[in-house]
CSV table of C-alpha atoms in Angstrom, one decimal:
chain,number,residue,atom,x,y,z
A,242,MET,CA,222.3,114.8,59.9
A,243,ASN,CA,222.4,113.3,63.3
A,244,MET,CA,223.1,109.6,64.1
A,245,LYS,CA,219.5,108.7,64.8
A,246,ALA,CA,218.2,110.1,61.5
A,247,THR,CA,220.9,108.3,59.6
A,248,LEU,CA,220.1,105.0,61.2
A,249,LYS,CA,216.5,105.6,60.4
A,250,GLU,CA,217.4,106.3,56.8
A,251,ILE,CA,219.5,103.1,56.6
A,252,GLN,CA,216.7,101.1,58.1
A,253,LYS,CA,214.3,102.6,55.5
A,254,ALA,CA,216.8,101.7,52.8
A,255,PHE,CA,217.0,98.1,54.0
A,256,LEU,CA,213.2,97.8,54.0
A,257,SER,CA,213.1,99.3,50.5
A,258,GLY,CA,215.7,96.9,49.2
A,259,VAL,CA,213.7,94.0,50.7
A,260,SER,CA,210.4,95.1,49.1
A,261,PHE,CA,212.0,95.3,45.7
A,262,MET,CA,213.8,92.0,46.2
A,263,MET,CA,210.9,90.0,47.5
A,264,PRO,CA,209.3,89.0,44.1
A,265,ALA,CA,212.7,87.5,43.0
A,266,VAL,CA,213.0,85.5,46.3
A,267,VAL,CA,209.4,84.1,46.0
A,268,ALA,CA,209.5,83.3,42.3
A,269,GLY,CA,213.0,81.8,42.5
A,270,GLY,CA,212.4,79.9,45.7
A,271,ILE,CA,209.2,78.3,44.4
A,272,MET,CA,210.8,77.3,41.1
A,273,LEU,CA,213.8,75.8,42.9
A,274,ALA,CA,211.6,74.0,45.4
A,275,ILE,CA,209.4,72.5,42.6
A,276,SER,CA,212.4,71.4,40.6
A,277,LEU,CA,214.5,70.1,43.5
A,278,ALA,CA,211.6,68.1,44.8
A,279,THR,CA,211.8,66.0,41.7
A,280,GLY,CA,215.5,65.6,41.8
A,281,GLU,CA,217.7,62.6,42.6
A,282,LYS,CA,219.8,62.6,45.7
A,283,GLY,CA,223.4,61.8,45.0
A,284,ASP,CA,227.0,62.6,46.1
A,285,SER,CA,226.9,66.1,44.6
A,286,GLY,CA,223.6,67.0,46.3
A,287,VAL,CA,220.2,67.0,44.7
A,288,THR,CA,220.5,66.6,40.9
A,289,VAL,CA,217.5,67.5,38.7
A,290,THR,CA,217.3,65.0,35.9
A,291,ASN,CA,214.0,65.7,34.2
A,292,GLU,CA,214.6,68.0,31.2
A,293,PHE,CA,211.6,70.2,31.9
A,294,MET,CA,212.5,70.4,35.6
A,295,LYS,CA,216.0,71.4,34.6
A,296,SER,CA,214.4,74.4,32.8
A,297,ILE,CA,212.4,75.3,35.9
A,298,ASN,CA,215.6,75.0,38.0
A,299,LEU,CA,217.3,77.3,35.6
A,300,LEU,CA,214.6,79.9,36.1
A,301,GLY,CA,214.9,79.5,39.9
A,302,THR,CA,218.7,80.0,39.9
A,303,SER,CA,218.2,83.0,37.5
A,304,ALA,CA,215.8,84.7,39.9
A,305,PHE,CA,218.2,84.0,42.9
A,306,ALA,CA,221.1,85.4,40.9
A,307,VAL,CA,219.4,88.8,40.5
A,308,MET,CA,218.0,88.8,44.1
A,309,ILE,CA,221.1,90.1,45.9
A,310,PRO,CA,222.1,92.7,43.2
A,311,ILE,CA,218.5,94.0,43.4
A,312,LEU,CA,218.9,94.3,47.2
A,313,GLY,CA,222.1,96.2,46.9
A,314,GLY,CA,220.8,98.4,44.1
A,315,TYR,CA,217.6,99.5,45.8
A,316,ILE,CA,219.3,100.1,49.1
A,317,ALA,CA,221.5,102.6,47.3
A,318,TYR,CA,218.6,103.9,45.3
A,319,SER,CA,216.7,104.6,48.5
A,320,ILE,CA,219.5,106.7,49.9
A,321,ALA,CA,220.8,108.4,46.8
A,322,GLY,CA,218.0,108.3,44.2
A,323,LYS,CA,218.4,107.2,40.6
A,324,PRO,CA,222.2,107.6,40.3
A,325,GLY,CA,222.6,105.2,43.2
A,326,LEU,CA,220.7,102.3,41.6
A,327,VAL,CA,223.3,100.9,39.2
A,328,PRO,CA,226.4,101.3,41.4
A,329,GLY,CA,224.5,99.5,44.2
A,330,MET,CA,223.4,96.7,41.8
A,331,VAL,CA,226.9,96.2,40.4
A,332,LEU,CA,228.4,96.1,43.9
A,333,GLY,CA,225.6,93.7,45.1
A,334,PHE,CA,226.5,91.4,42.2
A,335,LEU,CA,230.2,91.6,43.2
A,336,ALA,CA,229.3,90.7,46.8
A,337,ASN,CA,227.2,87.8,45.7
A,338,ASN,CA,229.9,86.3,43.4
A,339,PRO,CA,233.2,84.7,44.4
A,340,VAL,CA,236.3,86.9,44.6
A,341,THR,CA,239.5,84.9,44.4
A,342,VAL,CA,241.9,85.8,47.2
A,343,GLY,CA,245.0,83.6,46.9
A,344,SER,CA,243.6,80.2,46.5
A,345,GLN,CA,240.4,80.9,48.3
A,346,GLU,CA,237.1,82.0,46.8
A,347,VAL,CA,235.3,84.6,48.9
A,348,LYS,CA,231.7,85.6,48.6
A,349,SER,CA,229.9,87.8,51.1
A,350,GLY,CA,226.3,87.3,49.9
A,351,PHE,CA,223.5,89.5,51.2
A,352,LEU,CA,225.5,90.9,54.2
A,353,GLY,CA,228.1,92.2,51.7
A,354,ALA,CA,225.4,93.6,49.5
A,355,MET,CA,223.8,95.5,52.4
A,356,LEU,CA,227.1,97.0,53.4
A,357,LEU,CA,228.0,98.0,49.8
A,358,GLY,CA,224.5,99.2,49.1
A,359,VAL,CA,224.7,101.6,52.0
A,360,CYS,CA,228.2,102.7,51.1
A,361,ALA,CA,227.2,103.3,47.5
A,362,GLY,CA,224.2,105.2,48.6
A,363,TYR,CA,226.1,107.6,50.7
A,364,LEU,CA,229.0,108.0,48.3
A,365,VAL,CA,226.7,108.8,45.4
A,366,LYS,CA,224.6,111.1,47.6
A,367,TRP,CA,227.7,113.0,48.5
A,368,MET,CA,228.9,113.1,44.9
A,369,LYS,CA,225.6,114.6,43.8
A,370,LYS,CA,226.3,117.6,45.9
A,371,TRP,CA,229.7,118.3,44.3
A,372,LYS,CA,229.9,121.9,43.1
A,373,VAL,CA,231.1,121.5,39.5
A,374,GLY,CA,231.1,123.5,36.3
A,375,LYS,CA,228.4,123.2,33.7
A,376,THR,CA,230.3,120.9,31.4
A,377,ILE,CA,231.2,118.5,34.2
A,378,ARG,CA,227.6,118.8,35.6
A,379,THR,CA,226.3,117.0,32.5
A,380,ILE,CA,228.7,114.1,32.7
A,381,LEU,CA,228.6,113.8,36.5
A,382,PRO,CA,225.5,111.4,36.6
A,383,ILE,CA,226.2,109.5,33.5
A,384,LEU,CA,230.0,109.1,33.6
A,385,ILE,CA,231.7,110.2,36.8
A,386,ILE,CA,229.3,108.9,39.5
A,387,PRO,CA,228.9,105.3,38.2
A,388,THR,CA,232.5,104.9,37.3
A,389,VAL,CA,233.9,106.4,40.5
A,390,ALA,CA,231.4,104.7,42.8
A,391,VAL,CA,231.9,101.2,41.3
A,392,PHE,CA,235.7,101.6,41.1
A,393,ALA,CA,236.3,103.0,44.6
A,394,LEU,CA,233.9,100.8,46.4
A,395,GLY,CA,234.7,97.7,44.3
A,396,ILE,CA,238.4,98.0,45.0
A,397,PHE,CA,237.7,98.8,48.7
A,398,TYR,CA,235.6,95.6,48.9
A,399,ILE,CA,238.0,93.3,47.1
A,400,TYR,CA,241.1,94.4,49.0
A,401,ILE,CA,239.9,95.7,52.3
A,402,ILE,CA,236.9,93.4,53.0
A,403,ALA,CA,237.3,90.2,50.9
A,404,THR,CA,240.9,89.5,51.9
A,405,PRO,CA,240.4,89.6,55.7
A,406,LEU,CA,237.2,87.6,55.1
A,407,ALA,CA,239.3,84.8,53.4
A,408,PHE,CA,241.5,84.6,56.6
A,409,LEU,CA,238.4,84.5,58.7
A,410,MET,CA,237.0,81.6,56.7
A,411,ASN,CA,240.3,79.8,57.0
A,412,GLY,CA,240.2,80.4,60.7
A,413,LEU,CA,236.7,79.0,61.0
A,414,THR,CA,237.7,75.9,59.1
A,415,SER,CA,240.7,75.2,61.3
A,416,ILE,CA,238.6,75.7,64.5
A,417,MET,CA,236.1,73.2,63.2
A,418,ARG,CA,238.9,70.8,62.3
A,419,ASN,CA,240.1,70.9,65.9
A,420,LEU,CA,236.6,70.5,67.3
A,421,SER,CA,235.8,67.6,65.1
A,422,GLY,CA,238.4,65.5,67.0
A,423,GLY,CA,236.6,66.1,70.3
A,424,SER,CA,233.0,66.5,71.4
A,425,ALA,CA,230.3,66.1,68.8
A,426,VAL,CA,228.0,68.4,70.8
A,427,LEU,CA,230.6,71.2,70.9
A,428,LEU,CA,231.0,70.9,67.1
A,429,ALA,CA,227.2,70.9,66.7
A,430,VAL,CA,227.0,74.1,68.7
A,431,PHE,CA,229.6,75.7,66.5
A,432,ILE,CA,228.1,74.5,63.2
A,433,GLY,CA,224.7,75.6,64.5
A,434,LEU,CA,225.8,79.1,65.5
A,435,PHE,CA,227.9,79.9,62.4
A,436,GLY,CA,226.4,77.6,59.8
A,437,GLU,CA,223.5,79.9,58.9
A,438,ILE,CA,224.7,83.2,60.3
A,439,ASP,CA,224.7,84.7,56.8
A,440,MET,CA,222.1,82.4,55.1
A,441,GLY,CA,224.4,81.2,52.4
A,442,GLY,CA,227.2,83.7,52.6
A,443,PRO,CA,230.9,83.2,53.2
A,444,VAL,CA,230.5,81.7,56.7
A,445,THR,CA,227.9,79.3,55.6
A,446,LYS,CA,230.1,78.4,52.7
A,447,SER,CA,233.1,77.6,54.9
A,448,VAL,CA,231.0,75.4,57.2
A,449,SER,CA,229.5,73.6,54.1
A,450,MET,CA,233.0,73.1,52.6
A,451,PHE,CA,234.2,71.7,55.9
A,452,THR,CA,231.3,69.2,56.2
A,453,LEU,CA,231.9,68.2,52.5
A,454,ALA,CA,235.6,67.6,53.2
A,455,LEU,CA,234.7,65.3,56.0
A,456,MET,CA,232.2,63.5,53.8
A,457,ASN,CA,235.1,62.7,51.5
A,458,GLU,CA,236.8,61.2,54.4
A,459,GLY,CA,233.8,59.1,55.2
A,460,VAL,CA,232.5,61.1,58.2
A,461,TYR,CA,228.9,62.0,57.7
A,462,GLU,CA,227.7,63.3,61.1
A,463,PRO,CA,228.8,67.0,60.7
A,464,ASN,CA,227.0,67.1,57.3
A,465,GLY,CA,224.0,65.7,59.1
A,466,MET,CA,224.0,68.5,61.6
A,467,PHE,CA,224.6,71.1,59.0
A,468,ARG,CA,221.7,69.9,56.8
A,469,ILE,CA,219.4,70.2,59.8
A,470,ALA,CA,220.5,73.8,60.3
A,471,VAL,CA,219.8,74.7,56.6
A,472,ALA,CA,216.1,74.2,57.0
A,473,ILE,CA,215.6,76.0,60.4
A,474,PRO,CA,215.7,79.8,59.7
A,475,PRO,CA,212.9,79.9,57.1
A,476,ILE,CA,210.7,77.4,58.8
A,477,GLY,CA,211.3,79.1,62.2
A,478,ILE,CA,210.3,82.5,60.8
A,479,PHE,CA,207.2,80.9,59.2
A,480,LEU,CA,206.2,79.4,62.5
A,481,ALA,CA,206.8,82.7,64.3
A,482,THR,CA,204.4,84.6,62.0
A,483,ARG,CA,201.7,82.0,62.7
A,484,LEU,CA,202.3,81.7,66.5
A,485,PHE,CA,202.5,85.4,67.3
A,486,LYS,CA,199.6,87.0,65.4
A,487,ASP,CA,200.0,90.3,67.2
A,488,LYS,CA,203.6,90.8,66.2
A,489,PHE,CA,203.4,90.1,62.4
A,490,ASN,CA,201.1,91.6,59.9
A,491,GLN,CA,199.2,89.8,57.1
A,492,GLY,CA,202.0,90.8,54.6
A,493,ASP,CA,204.6,89.0,56.8
A,494,ARG,CA,202.4,86.0,57.0
A,495,ASP,CA,201.9,85.8,53.2
A,496,ALA,CA,205.6,86.3,52.6
A,497,SER,CA,206.7,83.8,55.2
A,498,LEU,CA,204.6,81.0,53.6
A,499,ALA,CA,207.0,80.9,50.6
A,500,ALA,CA,209.9,80.9,53.1
A,501,GLY,CA,208.4,78.0,55.0
A,502,ILE,CA,208.1,75.9,51.8
A,503,MET,CA,211.7,76.8,50.8
A,504,GLY,CA,212.9,75.7,54.3
A,505,CYS,CA,211.3,72.3,53.9
A,506,ILE,CA,213.2,71.9,50.6
A,507,GLY,CA,216.5,73.1,52.1
A,508,ILE,CA,216.7,76.6,50.7
A,509,THR,CA,217.7,78.9,53.5
A,510,GLU,CA,217.7,82.0,51.3
A,511,GLY,CA,213.9,82.3,51.9
A,512,ALA,CA,214.8,83.8,55.3
A,513,ILE,CA,217.0,86.6,53.8
A,514,PRO,CA,214.2,89.2,53.4
A,515,PHE,CA,213.3,88.8,57.1
A,516,VAL,CA,216.9,88.9,58.3
A,517,VAL,CA,217.6,92.1,56.3
A,518,SER,CA,214.5,93.8,57.6
A,519,ASP,CA,215.4,93.2,61.3
A,520,LEU,CA,218.9,91.9,61.6
A,521,LYS,CA,219.3,92.3,65.4
A,522,ARG,CA,216.2,90.4,66.3
A,523,VAL,CA,216.0,87.7,63.6
A,524,LEU,CA,219.7,86.6,63.6
A,525,PRO,CA,219.9,85.7,67.4
A,526,ALA,CA,216.7,83.7,67.0
A,527,THR,CA,217.8,81.8,64.0
A,528,MET,CA,221.3,81.2,65.4
A,529,ILE,CA,220.1,79.8,68.6
A,530,GLY,CA,217.5,77.7,66.8
A,531,THR,CA,220.0,76.2,64.4
A,532,ALA,CA,222.4,75.5,67.3
A,533,VAL,CA,219.7,73.6,69.1
A,534,GLY,CA,218.8,71.7,66.0
A,535,CYS,CA,222.4,70.7,65.3
A,536,VAL,CA,222.9,69.5,68.9
A,537,ILE,CA,219.8,67.3,68.6
A,538,GLY,CA,221.3,66.0,65.4
A,539,ALA,CA,224.6,65.3,67.1
A,540,ILE,CA,222.9,63.5,70.0
A,541,GLY,CA,220.9,61.4,67.5
A,542,LYS,CA,224.0,60.7,65.4
A,543,VAL,CA,222.3,61.9,62.3
A,544,LYS,CA,224.2,61.2,59.1
A,545,CYS,CA,223.4,62.8,55.8
A,546,TYR,CA,224.9,61.4,52.7
A,547,VAL,CA,224.2,64.3,50.3
A,548,PRO,CA,225.2,67.9,50.4
A,549,HIS,CA,221.7,69.3,50.6
A,550,GLY,CA,219.3,69.9,53.4
A,551,GLY,CA,215.7,70.1,54.4
A,552,PHE,CA,213.0,67.4,54.5
A,553,ILE,CA,213.6,66.5,50.8
A,554,VAL,CA,216.8,64.6,51.6
A,555,LEU,CA,215.0,62.5,54.2
A,556,PRO,CA,215.4,59.3,52.1
A,557,VAL,CA,219.2,59.5,52.3
A,558,VAL,CA,219.5,60.5,55.9
A,559,GLU,CA,220.3,58.0,58.7
A,560,ASN,CA,218.5,58.3,62.0
A,561,LYS,CA,215.6,60.0,60.3
A,562,LEU,CA,213.5,60.7,63.4
A,563,TRP,CA,216.3,62.6,65.0
A,564,PHE,CA,216.8,64.6,61.8
A,565,ILE,CA,213.1,65.5,61.8
A,566,ALA,CA,213.2,66.3,65.5
A,567,GLY,CA,216.2,68.5,65.0
A,568,ILE,CA,214.5,70.6,62.3
A,569,LEU,CA,211.2,70.9,64.1
A,570,ILE,CA,212.6,71.7,67.6
A,571,GLY,CA,215.2,74.1,66.1
A,572,SER,CA,212.4,75.8,64.2
A,573,ILE,CA,210.2,76.1,67.2
A,574,VAL,CA,213.0,77.5,69.3
A,575,THR,CA,213.7,80.1,66.6
A,576,ALA,CA,210.0,81.0,66.4
A,577,VAL,CA,209.6,81.4,70.2
A,578,ILE,CA,212.8,83.5,70.5
A,579,LEU,CA,211.8,85.6,67.6
A,580,GLY,CA,208.3,86.0,69.0
A,581,MET,CA,209.7,87.2,72.3
A,582,LEU,CA,212.1,89.6,70.7
A,583,LYS,CA,209.7,91.2,68.3
A,584,PRO,CA,207.7,94.1,69.6
A,585,LYS,CA,203.9,94.2,69.2
A,586,LEU,CA,202.8,95.7,65.9
A,587,GLU,CA,201.2,98.7,67.6
A,588,GLU,CA,204.4,99.6,69.4
A,589,ALA,CA,206.5,99.0,66.3
A,590,LYS,CA,208.4,102.0,65.1
B,203,MET,CA,192.5,122.8,53.3
B,204,LYS,CA,193.8,120.5,50.6
B,205,ILE,CA,195.8,117.5,51.9
B,206,ILE,CA,197.7,115.1,49.8
B,207,GLY,CA,199.9,112.2,50.8
B,208,VAL,CA,201.6,108.9,50.1
B,209,SER,CA,201.4,105.6,51.9
B,210,ALA,CA,203.9,102.8,51.5
B,211,CYS,CA,204.9,99.8,53.6
B,212,PRO,CA,207.6,97.2,53.1
B,213,THR,CA,205.4,94.4,51.8
B,214,GLY,CA,203.1,96.7,50.1
B,215,VAL,CA,199.9,94.6,50.2
B,216,ALA,CA,198.0,95.5,53.4
B,217,HIS,CA,199.2,98.4,55.5
B,218,THR,CA,199.7,100.7,52.5
B,219,TYR,CA,196.0,100.5,51.7
B,220,MET,CA,194.8,100.5,55.3
B,221,ALA,CA,196.8,103.6,55.9
B,222,GLN,CA,195.2,105.3,52.9
B,223,GLU,CA,191.7,104.4,54.0
B,224,ALA,CA,192.3,105.5,57.6
B,225,LEU,CA,193.8,108.8,56.6
B,226,GLU,CA,191.2,109.7,54.0
B,227,LYS,CA,188.4,108.7,56.3
B,228,GLU,CA,189.7,110.9,59.1
B,229,GLY,CA,190.5,113.8,56.8
B,230,LYS,CA,187.0,113.8,55.3
B,231,LYS,CA,185.5,113.6,58.7
B,232,ARG,CA,187.2,116.8,59.5
B,233,GLY,CA,186.0,118.4,56.3
B,234,TYR,CA,189.2,118.4,54.4
B,235,ASP,CA,189.8,117.7,50.7
B,236,ILE,CA,192.2,114.7,51.1
B,237,LYS,CA,193.8,112.3,48.6
B,238,ILE,CA,196.4,109.6,49.5
B,239,GLU,CA,198.4,107.9,46.9
B,240,THR,CA,199.3,104.3,47.5
B,241,GLN,CA,202.7,102.9,46.5
B,242,GLY,CA,202.3,99.2,47.2
B,243,SER,CA,203.9,96.1,45.6
B,244,ILE,CA,201.7,96.7,42.5
B,245,GLY,CA,203.2,100.2,42.0
B,246,ILE,CA,201.5,103.6,42.2
B,247,GLU,CA,197.7,103.7,42.5
B,248,ASN,CA,195.4,106.6,43.1
B,249,GLU,CA,198.1,108.7,41.7
B,250,ILE,CA,198.5,112.3,42.7
B,251,THR,CA,199.0,114.4,39.5
B,252,GLU,CA,201.4,117.3,39.2
B,253,GLU,CA,198.4,119.7,39.3
B,254,GLU,CA,197.0,118.2,42.5
B,255,ALA,CA,200.5,118.3,44.1
B,256,GLU,CA,200.7,122.0,43.0
B,257,ALA,CA,197.3,122.8,44.5
B,258,ALA,CA,197.8,121.1,47.8
B,259,ASP,CA,198.5,122.8,51.1
B,260,VAL,CA,200.2,120.1,53.0
B,261,VAL,CA,201.7,116.6,52.4
B,262,ILE,CA,201.4,113.5,54.6
B,263,MET,CA,204.2,111.0,54.1
B,264,ALA,CA,203.1,107.7,55.7
B,265,ALA,CA,205.9,105.6,54.4
B,266,SER,CA,208.4,103.2,55.9
B,267,VAL,CA,210.1,102.6,52.6
B,268,MET,CA,211.4,104.9,49.9
B,269,ILE,CA,208.8,106.3,47.6
B,270,GLU,CA,208.8,107.1,44.0
B,271,ASP,CA,208.6,110.7,42.6
B,272,GLU,CA,209.1,112.3,45.9
B,273,GLU,CA,210.2,115.5,44.2
B,274,ARG,CA,206.6,116.3,43.4
B,275,PHE,CA,206.1,117.3,47.0
B,276,GLU,CA,209.4,119.0,47.6
B,277,ASP,CA,208.3,122.5,48.4
B,278,LYS,CA,205.3,121.6,50.5
B,279,PRO,CA,205.0,121.5,54.3
B,280,THR,CA,205.2,117.8,55.1
B,281,VAL,CA,204.1,115.7,58.0
B,282,ASN,CA,206.1,112.5,58.3
B,283,ALA,CA,204.2,109.6,59.9
B,284,ASP,CA,204.9,106.0,60.5
B,285,VAL,CA,202.7,103.9,58.2
B,286,ASN,CA,201.6,101.7,61.2
B,287,ASP,CA,200.6,104.9,63.2
B,288,ALA,CA,198.5,106.0,60.2
B,289,VAL,CA,196.6,102.8,60.3
B,290,SER,CA,196.0,102.7,64.1
B,291,HIS,CA,195.9,106.4,64.9
B,292,PRO,CA,195.0,108.5,61.9
B,293,GLU,CA,193.6,111.2,64.2
B,294,LYS,CA,197.1,111.8,65.7
B,295,VAL,CA,198.5,112.2,62.2
B,296,LEU,CA,195.7,114.7,61.3
B,297,ASP,CA,196.3,116.5,64.6
B,298,GLU,CA,199.9,117.0,63.5
B,299,VAL,CA,198.8,118.3,60.1
B,300,GLU,CA,196.6,120.9,61.8
B,301,LYS,CA,199.4,121.8,64.3
B,302,LEU,CA,201.8,122.3,61.4
B,303,MET,CA,199.4,124.4,59.4
B,304,ALA,CA,198.5,126.6,62.4
B,305,ASN,CA,202.1,127.5,62.7
B,306,GLN,CA,202.5,128.4,59.1
């Protein structure tokens, strides 16, 4: 198969993964949004106190917990058929849960699941073609393929991907440490560009850990910037689907409504389906948008006293108008860039 | 000529069904026996049975995502079309079907 056909097959796999994952994102996001909206804002983020709302929150986190494994599973399924499904799911789960490297916990989130899903898909597809005897033939799909695929790719992930990722995360933290002594705007650009590059993955996590550490030291501005960034990708995408009617179809608009609600409540994950479907257009738009939002936050000296973002933390934010301006302008920038990058529907291939 | 096909788009709520409608309309206009199965977010509808798959001459795949039970159509000549193209230019897709069948 040539390069172009393979790329097309991978793109199709991503779209398939998204279409299977979507219900989990929407159901989970809405449950989380409802429960978090009733929560109390404290030092450890938004805490849901009402018993019934705690149950709703549990349902939301459950749906989010299966969302990334479903993505990985159906990416592999799309490439390799039935035997690809479970290896892809197991590896997606692995990517979405912390792997301990030294003293550092590494999680690669949806980007890891996309990578592992594709790898699992092609590994299984190749294994299906093995010329084996009749006795082996029967145990190939039920024993050999799942075991070998999970083992080989799991070990590959833990030792070849997760370990360097841990160094990368450490590197990011030390860069931010150095920047935090100097210009607030520079730090804002950095937090904005990297804070939501993986929508809750390892890079987001290092930025969030960094802002939390500074909070412990009584410095609240970096957390203020970061909490602006959290809301921007899903809200920006929502705005883009409304502003550029000729570049998004009705399905996009319906799906982005849930994303928009999630953004207001500080759940960036709502943006993941859109990022997965069109990485090279959506990511630049959200990165630039979040950077702009963070810089506005830095200029306005926004302080956020809780580790959660979006409009729901407004009561515990200092310099509220700047906080709102950061989210809104960042989202509009995201929407406009995305609108410019997206081709018209007619020309879309 | 008996034409069967499947339409499926990523969200599976709008384009899937618009493609089905457009293709069936264009096919009937040209006097063909045509049936397009939809695989939207609700699952398979207007399902093509094993017998119908067996009896068909040609298959149209208007899908931008993976589809279920693809093996039903394995041995048939197939036209792959983009689901958006099927919505906006069903005549081009049918032209391709005719071209493919003329060369058979």
